[in-house]
Short mmCIF file of C-alpha atoms and ligand atoms in Angstrom, two decimals:
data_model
loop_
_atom_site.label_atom_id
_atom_site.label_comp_id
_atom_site.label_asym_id
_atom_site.label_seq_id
_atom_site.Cartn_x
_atom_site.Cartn_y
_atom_site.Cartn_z
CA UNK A 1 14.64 -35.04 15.92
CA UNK A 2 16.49 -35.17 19.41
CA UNK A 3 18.95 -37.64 19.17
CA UNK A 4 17.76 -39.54 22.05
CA UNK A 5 14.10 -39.35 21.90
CA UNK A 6 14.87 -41.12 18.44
CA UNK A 7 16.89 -43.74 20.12
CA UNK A 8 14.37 -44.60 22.61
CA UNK A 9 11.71 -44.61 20.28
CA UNK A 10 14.01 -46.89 17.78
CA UNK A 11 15.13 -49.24 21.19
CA UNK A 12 11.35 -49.27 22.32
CA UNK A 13 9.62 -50.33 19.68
CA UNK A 14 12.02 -51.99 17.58
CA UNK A 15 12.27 -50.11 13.80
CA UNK A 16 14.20 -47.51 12.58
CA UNK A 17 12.82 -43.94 11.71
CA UNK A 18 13.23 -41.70 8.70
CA UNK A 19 13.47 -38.41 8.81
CA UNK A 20 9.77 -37.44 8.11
CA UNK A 21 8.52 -40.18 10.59
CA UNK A 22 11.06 -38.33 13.30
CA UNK A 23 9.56 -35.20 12.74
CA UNK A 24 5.87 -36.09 13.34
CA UNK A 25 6.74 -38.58 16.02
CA UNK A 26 8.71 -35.85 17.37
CA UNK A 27 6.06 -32.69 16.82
CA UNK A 28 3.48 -35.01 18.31
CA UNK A 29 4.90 -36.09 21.51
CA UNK A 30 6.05 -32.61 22.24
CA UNK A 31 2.57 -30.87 21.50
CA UNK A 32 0.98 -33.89 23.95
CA UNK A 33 3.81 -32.87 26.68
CA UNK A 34 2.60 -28.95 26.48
CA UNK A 35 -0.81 -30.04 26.46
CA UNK A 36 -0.69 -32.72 29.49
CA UNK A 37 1.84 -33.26 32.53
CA UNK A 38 3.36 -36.19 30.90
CA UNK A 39 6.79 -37.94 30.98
CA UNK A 40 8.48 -39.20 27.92
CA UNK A 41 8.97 -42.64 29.43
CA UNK A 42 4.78 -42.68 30.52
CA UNK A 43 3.91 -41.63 27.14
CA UNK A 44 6.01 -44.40 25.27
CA UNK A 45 4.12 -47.02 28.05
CA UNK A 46 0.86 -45.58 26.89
CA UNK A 47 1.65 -46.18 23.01
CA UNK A 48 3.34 -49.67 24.41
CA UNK A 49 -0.30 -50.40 25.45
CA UNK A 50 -2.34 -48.71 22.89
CA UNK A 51 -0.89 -48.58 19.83
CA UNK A 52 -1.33 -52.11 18.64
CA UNK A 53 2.45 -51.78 17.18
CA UNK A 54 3.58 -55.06 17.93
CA UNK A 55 1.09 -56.43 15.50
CA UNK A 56 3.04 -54.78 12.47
CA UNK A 57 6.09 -54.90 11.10
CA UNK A 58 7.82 -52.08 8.64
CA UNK A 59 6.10 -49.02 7.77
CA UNK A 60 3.07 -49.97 9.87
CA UNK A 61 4.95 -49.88 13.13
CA UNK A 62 5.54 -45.98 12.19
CA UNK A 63 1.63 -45.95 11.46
CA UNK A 64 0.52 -47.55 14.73
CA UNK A 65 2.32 -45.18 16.79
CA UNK A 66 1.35 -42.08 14.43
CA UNK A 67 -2.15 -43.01 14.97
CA UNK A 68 -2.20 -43.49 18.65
CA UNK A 69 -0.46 -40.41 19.40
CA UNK A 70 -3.13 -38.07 16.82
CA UNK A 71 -6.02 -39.64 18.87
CA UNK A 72 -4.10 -38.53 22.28
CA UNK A 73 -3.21 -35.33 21.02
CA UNK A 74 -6.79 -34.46 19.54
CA UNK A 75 -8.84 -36.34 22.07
CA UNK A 76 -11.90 -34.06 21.37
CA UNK A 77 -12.08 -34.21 17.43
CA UNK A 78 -10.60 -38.20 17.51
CA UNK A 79 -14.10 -38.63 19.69
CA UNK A 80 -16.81 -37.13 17.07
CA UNK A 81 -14.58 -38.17 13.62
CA UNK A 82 -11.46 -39.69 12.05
CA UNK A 83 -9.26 -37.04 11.84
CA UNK A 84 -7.73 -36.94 8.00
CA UNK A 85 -4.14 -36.57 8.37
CA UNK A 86 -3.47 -34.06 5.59
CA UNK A 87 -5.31 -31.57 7.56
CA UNK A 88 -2.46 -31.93 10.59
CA UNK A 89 -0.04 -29.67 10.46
CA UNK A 90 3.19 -31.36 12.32
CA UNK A 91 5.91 -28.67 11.66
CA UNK A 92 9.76 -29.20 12.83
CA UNK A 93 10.25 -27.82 16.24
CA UNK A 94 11.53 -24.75 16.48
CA UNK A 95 14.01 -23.28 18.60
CA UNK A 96 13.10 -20.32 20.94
CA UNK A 97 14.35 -16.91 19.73
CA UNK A 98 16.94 -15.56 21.88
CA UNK A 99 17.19 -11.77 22.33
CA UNK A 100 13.55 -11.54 21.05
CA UNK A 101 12.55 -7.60 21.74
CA UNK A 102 9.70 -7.89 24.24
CA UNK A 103 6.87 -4.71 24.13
CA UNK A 104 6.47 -2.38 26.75
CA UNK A 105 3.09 -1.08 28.55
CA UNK A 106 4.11 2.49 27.54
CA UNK A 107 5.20 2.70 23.84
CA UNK A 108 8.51 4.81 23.40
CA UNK A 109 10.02 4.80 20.04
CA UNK A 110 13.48 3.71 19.55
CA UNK A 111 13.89 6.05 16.32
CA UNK A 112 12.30 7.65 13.78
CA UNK A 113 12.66 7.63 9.97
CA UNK A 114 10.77 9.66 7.67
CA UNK A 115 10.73 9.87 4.22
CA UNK A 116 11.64 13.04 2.71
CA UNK A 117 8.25 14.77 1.65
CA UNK A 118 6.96 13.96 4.88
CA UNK A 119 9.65 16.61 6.39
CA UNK A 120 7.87 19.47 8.35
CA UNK A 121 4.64 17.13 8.69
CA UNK A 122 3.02 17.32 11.43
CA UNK A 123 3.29 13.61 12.59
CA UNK A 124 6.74 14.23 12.73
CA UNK A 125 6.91 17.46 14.99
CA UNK A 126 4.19 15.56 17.21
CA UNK A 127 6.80 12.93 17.40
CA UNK A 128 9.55 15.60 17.96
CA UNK A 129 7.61 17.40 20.95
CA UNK A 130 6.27 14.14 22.73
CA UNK A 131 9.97 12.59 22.80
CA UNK A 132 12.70 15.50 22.56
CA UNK A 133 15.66 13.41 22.62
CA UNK A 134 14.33 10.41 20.02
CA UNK A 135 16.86 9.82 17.30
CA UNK A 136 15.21 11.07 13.90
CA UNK A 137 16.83 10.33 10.30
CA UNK A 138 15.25 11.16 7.37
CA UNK A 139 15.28 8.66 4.46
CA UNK A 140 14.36 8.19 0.97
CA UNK A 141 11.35 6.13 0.79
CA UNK A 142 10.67 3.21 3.43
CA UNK A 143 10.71 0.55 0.57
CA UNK A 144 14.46 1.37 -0.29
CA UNK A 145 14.95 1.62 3.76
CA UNK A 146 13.86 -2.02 3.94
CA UNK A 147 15.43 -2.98 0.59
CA UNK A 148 18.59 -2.16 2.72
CA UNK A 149 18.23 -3.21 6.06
CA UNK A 150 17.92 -7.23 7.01
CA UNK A 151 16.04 -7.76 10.25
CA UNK A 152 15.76 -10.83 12.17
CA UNK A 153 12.41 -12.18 13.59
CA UNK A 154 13.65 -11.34 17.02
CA UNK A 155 13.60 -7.15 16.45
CA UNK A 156 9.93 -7.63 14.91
CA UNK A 157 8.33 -5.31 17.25
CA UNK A 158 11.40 -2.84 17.91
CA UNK A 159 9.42 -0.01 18.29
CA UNK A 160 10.89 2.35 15.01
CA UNK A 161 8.76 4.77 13.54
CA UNK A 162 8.25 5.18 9.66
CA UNK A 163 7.00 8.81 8.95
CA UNK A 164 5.81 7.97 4.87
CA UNK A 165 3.65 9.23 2.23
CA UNK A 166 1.38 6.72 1.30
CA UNK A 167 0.83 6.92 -2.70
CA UNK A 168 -1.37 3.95 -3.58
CA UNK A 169 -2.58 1.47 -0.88
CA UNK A 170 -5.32 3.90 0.46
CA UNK A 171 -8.27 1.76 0.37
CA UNK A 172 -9.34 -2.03 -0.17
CA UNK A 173 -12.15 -4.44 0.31
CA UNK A 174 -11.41 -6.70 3.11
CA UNK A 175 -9.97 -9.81 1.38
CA UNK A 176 -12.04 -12.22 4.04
CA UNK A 177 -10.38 -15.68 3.24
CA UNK A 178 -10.89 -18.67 0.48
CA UNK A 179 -14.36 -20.37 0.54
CA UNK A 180 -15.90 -18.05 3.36
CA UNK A 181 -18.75 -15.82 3.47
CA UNK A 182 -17.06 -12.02 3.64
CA UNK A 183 -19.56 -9.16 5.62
CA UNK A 184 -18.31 -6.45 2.45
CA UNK A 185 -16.38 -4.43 4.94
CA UNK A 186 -13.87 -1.78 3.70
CA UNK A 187 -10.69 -1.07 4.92
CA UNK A 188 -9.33 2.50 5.09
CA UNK A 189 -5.55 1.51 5.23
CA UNK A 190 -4.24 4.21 7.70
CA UNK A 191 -1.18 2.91 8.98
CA UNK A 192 0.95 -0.99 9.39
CA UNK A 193 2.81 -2.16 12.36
CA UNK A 194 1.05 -2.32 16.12
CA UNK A 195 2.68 -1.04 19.15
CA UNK A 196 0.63 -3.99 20.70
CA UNK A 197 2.40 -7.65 20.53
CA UNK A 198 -0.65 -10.48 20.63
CA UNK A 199 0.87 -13.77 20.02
CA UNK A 200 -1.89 -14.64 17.20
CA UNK A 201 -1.16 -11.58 15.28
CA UNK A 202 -1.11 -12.68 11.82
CA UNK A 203 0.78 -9.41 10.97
CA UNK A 204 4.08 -11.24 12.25
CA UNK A 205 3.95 -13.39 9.50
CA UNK A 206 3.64 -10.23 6.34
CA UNK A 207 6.01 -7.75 8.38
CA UNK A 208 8.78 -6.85 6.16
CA UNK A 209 10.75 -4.19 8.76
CA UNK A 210 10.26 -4.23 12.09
CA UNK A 211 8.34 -1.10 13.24
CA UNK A 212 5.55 1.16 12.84
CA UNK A 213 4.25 2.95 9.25
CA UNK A 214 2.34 5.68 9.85
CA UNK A 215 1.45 8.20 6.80
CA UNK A 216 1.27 11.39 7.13
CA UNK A 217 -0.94 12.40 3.84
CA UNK A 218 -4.36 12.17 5.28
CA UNK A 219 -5.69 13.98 3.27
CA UNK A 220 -4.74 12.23 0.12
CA UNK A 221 -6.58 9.27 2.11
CA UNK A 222 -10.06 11.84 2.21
CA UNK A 223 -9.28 12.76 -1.65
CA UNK A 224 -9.08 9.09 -2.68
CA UNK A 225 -12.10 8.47 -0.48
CA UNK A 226 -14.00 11.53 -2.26
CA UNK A 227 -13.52 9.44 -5.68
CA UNK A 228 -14.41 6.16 -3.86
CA UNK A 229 -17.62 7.53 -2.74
CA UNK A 230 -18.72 8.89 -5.97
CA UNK A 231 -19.24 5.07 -7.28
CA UNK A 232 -21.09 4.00 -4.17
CA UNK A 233 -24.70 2.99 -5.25
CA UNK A 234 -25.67 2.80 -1.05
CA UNK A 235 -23.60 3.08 2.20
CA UNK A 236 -20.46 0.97 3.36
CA UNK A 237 -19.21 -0.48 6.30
CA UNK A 238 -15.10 0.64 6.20
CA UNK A 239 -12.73 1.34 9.26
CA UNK A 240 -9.35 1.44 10.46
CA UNK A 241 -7.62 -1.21 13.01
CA UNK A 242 -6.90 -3.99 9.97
CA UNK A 243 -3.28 -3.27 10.02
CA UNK A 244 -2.26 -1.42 13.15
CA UNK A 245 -4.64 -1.08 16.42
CA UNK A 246 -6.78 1.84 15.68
CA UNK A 247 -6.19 3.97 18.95
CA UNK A 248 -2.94 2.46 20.58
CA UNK A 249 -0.71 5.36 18.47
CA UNK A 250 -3.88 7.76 18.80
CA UNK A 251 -2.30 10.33 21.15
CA UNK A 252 0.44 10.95 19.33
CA UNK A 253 -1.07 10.44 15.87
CA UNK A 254 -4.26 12.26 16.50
CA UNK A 255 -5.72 10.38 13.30
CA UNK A 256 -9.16 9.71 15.48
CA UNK A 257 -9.97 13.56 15.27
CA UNK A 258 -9.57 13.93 11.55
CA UNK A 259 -11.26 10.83 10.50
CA UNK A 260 -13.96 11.58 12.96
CA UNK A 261 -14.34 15.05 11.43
CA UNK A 262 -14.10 13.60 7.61
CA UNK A 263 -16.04 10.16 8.26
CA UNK A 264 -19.20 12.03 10.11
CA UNK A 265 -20.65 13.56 7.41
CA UNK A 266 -20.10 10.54 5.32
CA UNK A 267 -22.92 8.02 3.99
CA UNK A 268 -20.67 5.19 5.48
CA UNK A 269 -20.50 3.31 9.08
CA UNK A 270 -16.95 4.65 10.11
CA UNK A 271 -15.13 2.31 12.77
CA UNK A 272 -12.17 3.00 14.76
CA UNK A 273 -11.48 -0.77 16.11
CA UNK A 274 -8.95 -1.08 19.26
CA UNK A 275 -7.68 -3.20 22.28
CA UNK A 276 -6.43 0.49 23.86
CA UNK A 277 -8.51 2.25 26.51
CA UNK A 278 -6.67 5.30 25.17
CA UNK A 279 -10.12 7.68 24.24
CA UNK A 280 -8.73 11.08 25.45
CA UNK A 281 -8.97 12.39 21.69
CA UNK A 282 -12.61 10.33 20.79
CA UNK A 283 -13.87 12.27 24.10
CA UNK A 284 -12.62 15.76 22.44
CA UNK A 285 -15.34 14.99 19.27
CA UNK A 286 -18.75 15.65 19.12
CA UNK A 287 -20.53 11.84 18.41
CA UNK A 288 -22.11 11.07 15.15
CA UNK A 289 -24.49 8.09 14.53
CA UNK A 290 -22.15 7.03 11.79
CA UNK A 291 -19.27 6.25 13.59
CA UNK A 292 -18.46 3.33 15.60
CA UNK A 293 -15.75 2.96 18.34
CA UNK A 294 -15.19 -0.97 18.77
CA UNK A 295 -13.49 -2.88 21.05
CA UNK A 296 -11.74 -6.64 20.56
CA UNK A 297 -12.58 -8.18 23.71
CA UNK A 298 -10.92 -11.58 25.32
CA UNK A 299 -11.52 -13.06 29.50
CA UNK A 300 -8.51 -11.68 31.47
CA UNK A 301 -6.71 -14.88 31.37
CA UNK A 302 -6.26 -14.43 27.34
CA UNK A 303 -5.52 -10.96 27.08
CA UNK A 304 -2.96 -11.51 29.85
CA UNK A 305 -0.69 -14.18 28.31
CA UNK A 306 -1.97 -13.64 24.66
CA UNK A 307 -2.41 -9.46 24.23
CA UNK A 308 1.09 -8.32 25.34
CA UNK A 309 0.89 -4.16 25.19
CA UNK A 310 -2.87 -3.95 25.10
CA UNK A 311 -4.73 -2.28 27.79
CA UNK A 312 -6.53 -4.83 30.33
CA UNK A 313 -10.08 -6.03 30.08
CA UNK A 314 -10.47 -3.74 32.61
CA UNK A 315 -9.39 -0.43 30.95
CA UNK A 316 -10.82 -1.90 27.45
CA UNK A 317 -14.44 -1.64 29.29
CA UNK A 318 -14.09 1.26 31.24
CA UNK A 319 -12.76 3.18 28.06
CA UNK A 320 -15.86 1.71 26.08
CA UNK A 321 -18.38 2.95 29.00
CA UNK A 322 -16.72 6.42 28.92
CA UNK A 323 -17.44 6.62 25.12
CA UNK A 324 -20.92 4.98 25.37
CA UNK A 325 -22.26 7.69 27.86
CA UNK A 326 -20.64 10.59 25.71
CA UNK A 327 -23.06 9.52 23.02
CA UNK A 328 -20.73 7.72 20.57
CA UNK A 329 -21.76 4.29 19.25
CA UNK A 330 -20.01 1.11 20.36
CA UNK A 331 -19.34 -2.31 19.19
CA UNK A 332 -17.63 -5.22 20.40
CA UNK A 333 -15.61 -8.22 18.74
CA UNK A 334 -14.94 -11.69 20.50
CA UNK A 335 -12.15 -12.43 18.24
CA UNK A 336 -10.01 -14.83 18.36
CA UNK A 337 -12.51 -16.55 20.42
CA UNK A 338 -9.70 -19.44 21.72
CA UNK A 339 -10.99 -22.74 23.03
CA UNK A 340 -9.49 -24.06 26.09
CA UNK A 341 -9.96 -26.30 29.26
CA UNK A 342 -12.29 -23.13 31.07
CA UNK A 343 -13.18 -21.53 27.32
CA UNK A 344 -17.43 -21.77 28.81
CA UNK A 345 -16.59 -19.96 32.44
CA UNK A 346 -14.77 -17.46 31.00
CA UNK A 347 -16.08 -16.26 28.26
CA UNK A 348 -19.68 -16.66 29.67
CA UNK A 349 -17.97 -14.74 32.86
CA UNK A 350 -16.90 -12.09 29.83
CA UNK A 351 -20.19 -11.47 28.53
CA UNK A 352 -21.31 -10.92 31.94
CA UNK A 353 -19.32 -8.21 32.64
CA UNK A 354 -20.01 -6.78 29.07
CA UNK A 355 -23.76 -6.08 29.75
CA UNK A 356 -22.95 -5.25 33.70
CA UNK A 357 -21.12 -2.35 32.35
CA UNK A 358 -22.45 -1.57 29.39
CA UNK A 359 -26.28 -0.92 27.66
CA UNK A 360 -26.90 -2.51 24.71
CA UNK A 361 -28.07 -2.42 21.39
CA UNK A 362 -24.25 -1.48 20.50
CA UNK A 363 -23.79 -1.29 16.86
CA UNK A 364 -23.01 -4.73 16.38
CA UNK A 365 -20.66 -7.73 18.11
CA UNK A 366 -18.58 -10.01 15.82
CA UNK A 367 -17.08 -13.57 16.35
CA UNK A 368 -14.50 -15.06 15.25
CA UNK A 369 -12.92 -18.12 16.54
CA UNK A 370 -8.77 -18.45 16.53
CA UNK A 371 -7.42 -18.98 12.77
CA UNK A 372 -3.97 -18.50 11.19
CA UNK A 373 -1.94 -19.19 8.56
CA UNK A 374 0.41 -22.38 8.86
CA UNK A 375 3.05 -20.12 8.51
CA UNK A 376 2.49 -17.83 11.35
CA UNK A 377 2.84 -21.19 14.62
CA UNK A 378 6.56 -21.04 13.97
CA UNK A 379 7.17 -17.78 14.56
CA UNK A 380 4.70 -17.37 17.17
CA UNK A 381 6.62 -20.88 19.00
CA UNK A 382 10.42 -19.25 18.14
CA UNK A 383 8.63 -15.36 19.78
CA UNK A 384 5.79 -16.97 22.31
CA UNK A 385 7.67 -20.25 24.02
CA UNK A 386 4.55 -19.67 26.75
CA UNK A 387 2.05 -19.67 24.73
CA UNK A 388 -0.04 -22.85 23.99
CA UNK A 389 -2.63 -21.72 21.81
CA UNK A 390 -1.67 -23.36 19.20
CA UNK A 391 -1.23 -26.60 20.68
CA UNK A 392 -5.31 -26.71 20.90
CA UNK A 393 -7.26 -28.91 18.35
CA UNK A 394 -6.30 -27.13 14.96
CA UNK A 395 -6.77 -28.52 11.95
CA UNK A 396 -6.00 -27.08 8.59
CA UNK A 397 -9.27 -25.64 6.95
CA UNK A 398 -11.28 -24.90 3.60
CA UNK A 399 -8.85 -22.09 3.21
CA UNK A 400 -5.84 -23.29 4.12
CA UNK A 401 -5.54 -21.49 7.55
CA UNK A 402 -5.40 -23.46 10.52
CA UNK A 403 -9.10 -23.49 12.53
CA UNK A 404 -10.94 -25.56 14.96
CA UNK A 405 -12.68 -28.13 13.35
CA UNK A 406 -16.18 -27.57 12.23
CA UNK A 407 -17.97 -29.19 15.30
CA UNK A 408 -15.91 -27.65 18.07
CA UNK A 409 -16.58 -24.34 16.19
CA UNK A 410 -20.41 -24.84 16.14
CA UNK A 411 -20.28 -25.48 19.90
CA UNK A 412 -18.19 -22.29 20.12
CA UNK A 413 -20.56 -20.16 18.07
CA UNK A 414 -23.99 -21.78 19.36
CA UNK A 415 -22.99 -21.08 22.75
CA UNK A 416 -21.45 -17.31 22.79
CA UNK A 417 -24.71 -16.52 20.25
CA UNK A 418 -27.18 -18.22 23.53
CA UNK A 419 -25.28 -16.23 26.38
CA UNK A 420 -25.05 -12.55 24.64
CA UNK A 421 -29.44 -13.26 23.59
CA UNK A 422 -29.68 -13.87 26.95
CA UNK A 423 -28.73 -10.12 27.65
CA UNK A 424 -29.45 -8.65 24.56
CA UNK A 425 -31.86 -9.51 21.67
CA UNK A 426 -30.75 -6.39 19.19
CA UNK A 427 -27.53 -5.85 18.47
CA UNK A 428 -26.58 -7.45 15.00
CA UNK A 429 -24.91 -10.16 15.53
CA UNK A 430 -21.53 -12.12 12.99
CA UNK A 431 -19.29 -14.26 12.30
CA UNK A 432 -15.90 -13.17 11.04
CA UNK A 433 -14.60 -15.54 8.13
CA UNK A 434 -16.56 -18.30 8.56
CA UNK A 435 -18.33 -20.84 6.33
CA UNK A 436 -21.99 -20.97 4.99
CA UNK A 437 -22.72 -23.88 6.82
CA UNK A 438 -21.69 -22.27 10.37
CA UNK A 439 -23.16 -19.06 9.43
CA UNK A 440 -26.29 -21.79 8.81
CA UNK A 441 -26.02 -22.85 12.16
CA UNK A 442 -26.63 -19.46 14.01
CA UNK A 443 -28.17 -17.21 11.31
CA UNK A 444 -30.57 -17.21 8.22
CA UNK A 445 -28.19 -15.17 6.48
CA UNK A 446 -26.52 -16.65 3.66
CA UNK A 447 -25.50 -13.72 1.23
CA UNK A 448 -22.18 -11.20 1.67
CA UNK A 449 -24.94 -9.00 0.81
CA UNK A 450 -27.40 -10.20 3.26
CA UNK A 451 -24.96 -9.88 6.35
CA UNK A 452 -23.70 -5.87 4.69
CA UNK A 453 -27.67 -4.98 4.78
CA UNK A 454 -28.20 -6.44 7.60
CA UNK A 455 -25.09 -4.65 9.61
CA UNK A 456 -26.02 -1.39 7.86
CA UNK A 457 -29.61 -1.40 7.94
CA UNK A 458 -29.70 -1.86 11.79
CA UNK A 459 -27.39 1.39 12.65
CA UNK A 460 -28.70 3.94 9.71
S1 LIG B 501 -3.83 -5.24 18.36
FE1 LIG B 501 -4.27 -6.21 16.40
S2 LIG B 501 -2.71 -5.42 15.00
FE2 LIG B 501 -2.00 -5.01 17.10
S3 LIG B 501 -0.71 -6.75 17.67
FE3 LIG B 501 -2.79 -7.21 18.41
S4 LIG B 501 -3.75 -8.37 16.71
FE4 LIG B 501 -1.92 -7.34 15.86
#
């Protein structure tokens, strides 16, 4: 803990703090002072007022405080329940990265690598002819490449380039998370790393190298899907954009006109999922009813501070309108919704805009409100010192991950279901790792395989 908040907390209320106590005390006060415009010395004459410390002696002194600073720092949640205290997470503070590589608008790779049988491939001569002069090195295998290269948190998103050959990780059911209801969505793993940087990005917290992966054995991903698809007993719902934005690499990658070709003659609901409003290639390809160009959407205010890289709200929608009238199926996902002071304005303002420039039924619209593992609010506070979105009411959840708590989240849900009905009564409508009881809430599905039929049966 700062030495002298400890001191005036010790000189103040009369006790001396342990380590532990310092470091909630200390987390507390300093989410409350990014939350609220509020001095040190006010705040220690609100919990002289409020806390009832004076009453208790040892131990209890500690408590008093503790508990008078949750309630001010979850004012919402402390007015609808108790809050249980082993679902805070009060983490040390962390000190702000220095020299942390910031993204640009334009991507423009620092280097390339590429492993050896991926010499000659034709992701790396696009490479070659889009950016003459970039430094290329060919390497073993990535894995041994990371096995010998540290990297701190602050190169995360130096833009290198892996050139690999995948050999195993081609295709997966969507893990979902602990104690949720899943939507049995496949995901064709084409590619890890995101040119984009958005502060919630839960990839910060897995990446192992900093940089981009990008294989260059499609068709070893079509081969693998040929076997996949012989043990299919009905059509699937499987895309791209899990681990790496599914269009921001697109122009140089040209990965959109190859799965497009494969995918189209597929029994399966193909989506290409992006924040880009890069859809040059998409326009070059004749639509198919199977596939399914989707956009993550956020108000302006979000995707400014929280969606460094991505293309504005503004390009997002005009890209999606320019794919819409060339006869391709679209689909939209508010997620991470993120709950703050003008959350309702905003994101009713969002949907607004949605149906203003677009015509529904789109293929379907998933929500998804802001969730994250413990481990990734560090790293986002030592890489995002601006950011404050997770200084909102977060709680740790069923499955570990930090969420809003139930209540705020059926508000949330109840609401953004209301305002899109009130433009559109057909397009499917989910939730994205959520509970049965908030799926309860806004749905009567209650089945993985109820929400997969329902998603498939309304866009075959
Ligand atoms: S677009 Fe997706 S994958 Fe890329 S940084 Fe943002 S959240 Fe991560």
């Amino acid at each position: 803990m700062n030495k002298k908040l400890k001191e005036k907390i010790e000189k103040n209320f009369a006790f001396r703090l342990n380590q532990n106590q310092c470091q909630d005390l200390e987390r507390l006060i300093f989410e409350i002072k990014r939350r609220q415009n509020i001095s040190t010395a006010r705040l220690i004459g609100y919990l002289k007022i409020n806390s009832g410390y004076s009453k208790q002696t040892g131990k209890n002194k500690f408590l008093a405080l503790k508990n008078c600073l949750i309630k001010y720092r979850y004012p919402l949640t402390s007015f609808y329940a108790d809050i249980n205290k082993k679902k805070l997470f009060l983490n040390k503070i962390q000190p702000v990265l220095k020299n942390n590589w910031v993204v640009k608008k334009t991507f423009k790779p620092a280097a390339l690598f590429f492993e050896k049988e991926t010499r000659g491939s034709y992701l790396v001569k696009n490479f070659q002819r889009k950016f003459p002069n970039l430094k290329i090195r060919q390497i073993s295998t990535f894995k041994n490449y990371v096995k010998n290269n540290q990297f701190k948190t602050a190169e995360l998103k130096k833009p290198l380039v892996f050139i690999t050959k995948e050999t195993r990780d081609f295709l997966k059911p969507c893990p979902c998370t602990k104690k949720h209801l899943g939507c049995g969505y496949w995901i064709f793993n084409l590619g890890y790393g995101c040119p984009f940087d958005c502060s919630y990005c839960y990839l910060q917290q897995y990446t192992n190298s900093p940089g981009i992966v990008l294989p260059a054995n499609l068709d070893d991903f079509f081969k693998q899907f040929d076997q996949f698809e012989k043990k299919l007993t009905g059509p699937v719902r499987i895309g791209t954009g899990e681990f790496l934005d599914s269009l921001a690499l697109d122009h140089i990658t040209n990965y959109s006109c190859r799965l497009i070709s494969y995918f189209r003659s597929k029994k399966v609901l193909f989506e290409l999922k992006t924040k880009s409003g890069r859809v040059e290639n998409i326009l070059k390809e004749k639509p198919a009813s199977n596939i399914i160009i989707s956009w993550s959407l956020n108000p302006k205010t979000i995707i400014d501070s929280e969606e460094k890289g991505a293309s504005s709200l503004k390009e997002r929608l005009a890209a999606a309108k320019k794919i819409q009238d060339a006869g391709f199926k679209v689909a939209f996902h508010f997620d991470p919704i993120i709950y703050y002071k003008n959350w309702e304005k905003d994101y009713k303002e969002l949907i607004r805009l949605l149906y203003e420039k677009l015509s529904p039924p789109f293929a379907w619209i998933s929500l998804g409100t802001l969730r994250a593992n413990r481990q990734l609010k560090p790293i986002v506070e030592q890489r995002f010192p601006e950011s404050d979105i997770f200084y909102g009411e977060l709680f740790i959840g069923e499955d570990k991950k930090l969420r809003y708590p139930r209540f705020l989240r059926e508000i949330i849900y109840t609401k953004m279901f209301k305002w899109i009905r009130s433009f559109d009564s057909k397009t499917p409508l989910y939730l994205c790792m959520e509970n049965k009881d908030l799926w309860k809430a806004v749905s009567t599905l209650k089945t993985t395989k109820s929400i997969e039929n329902y998603l498939i049966k309304n866009n075959l």
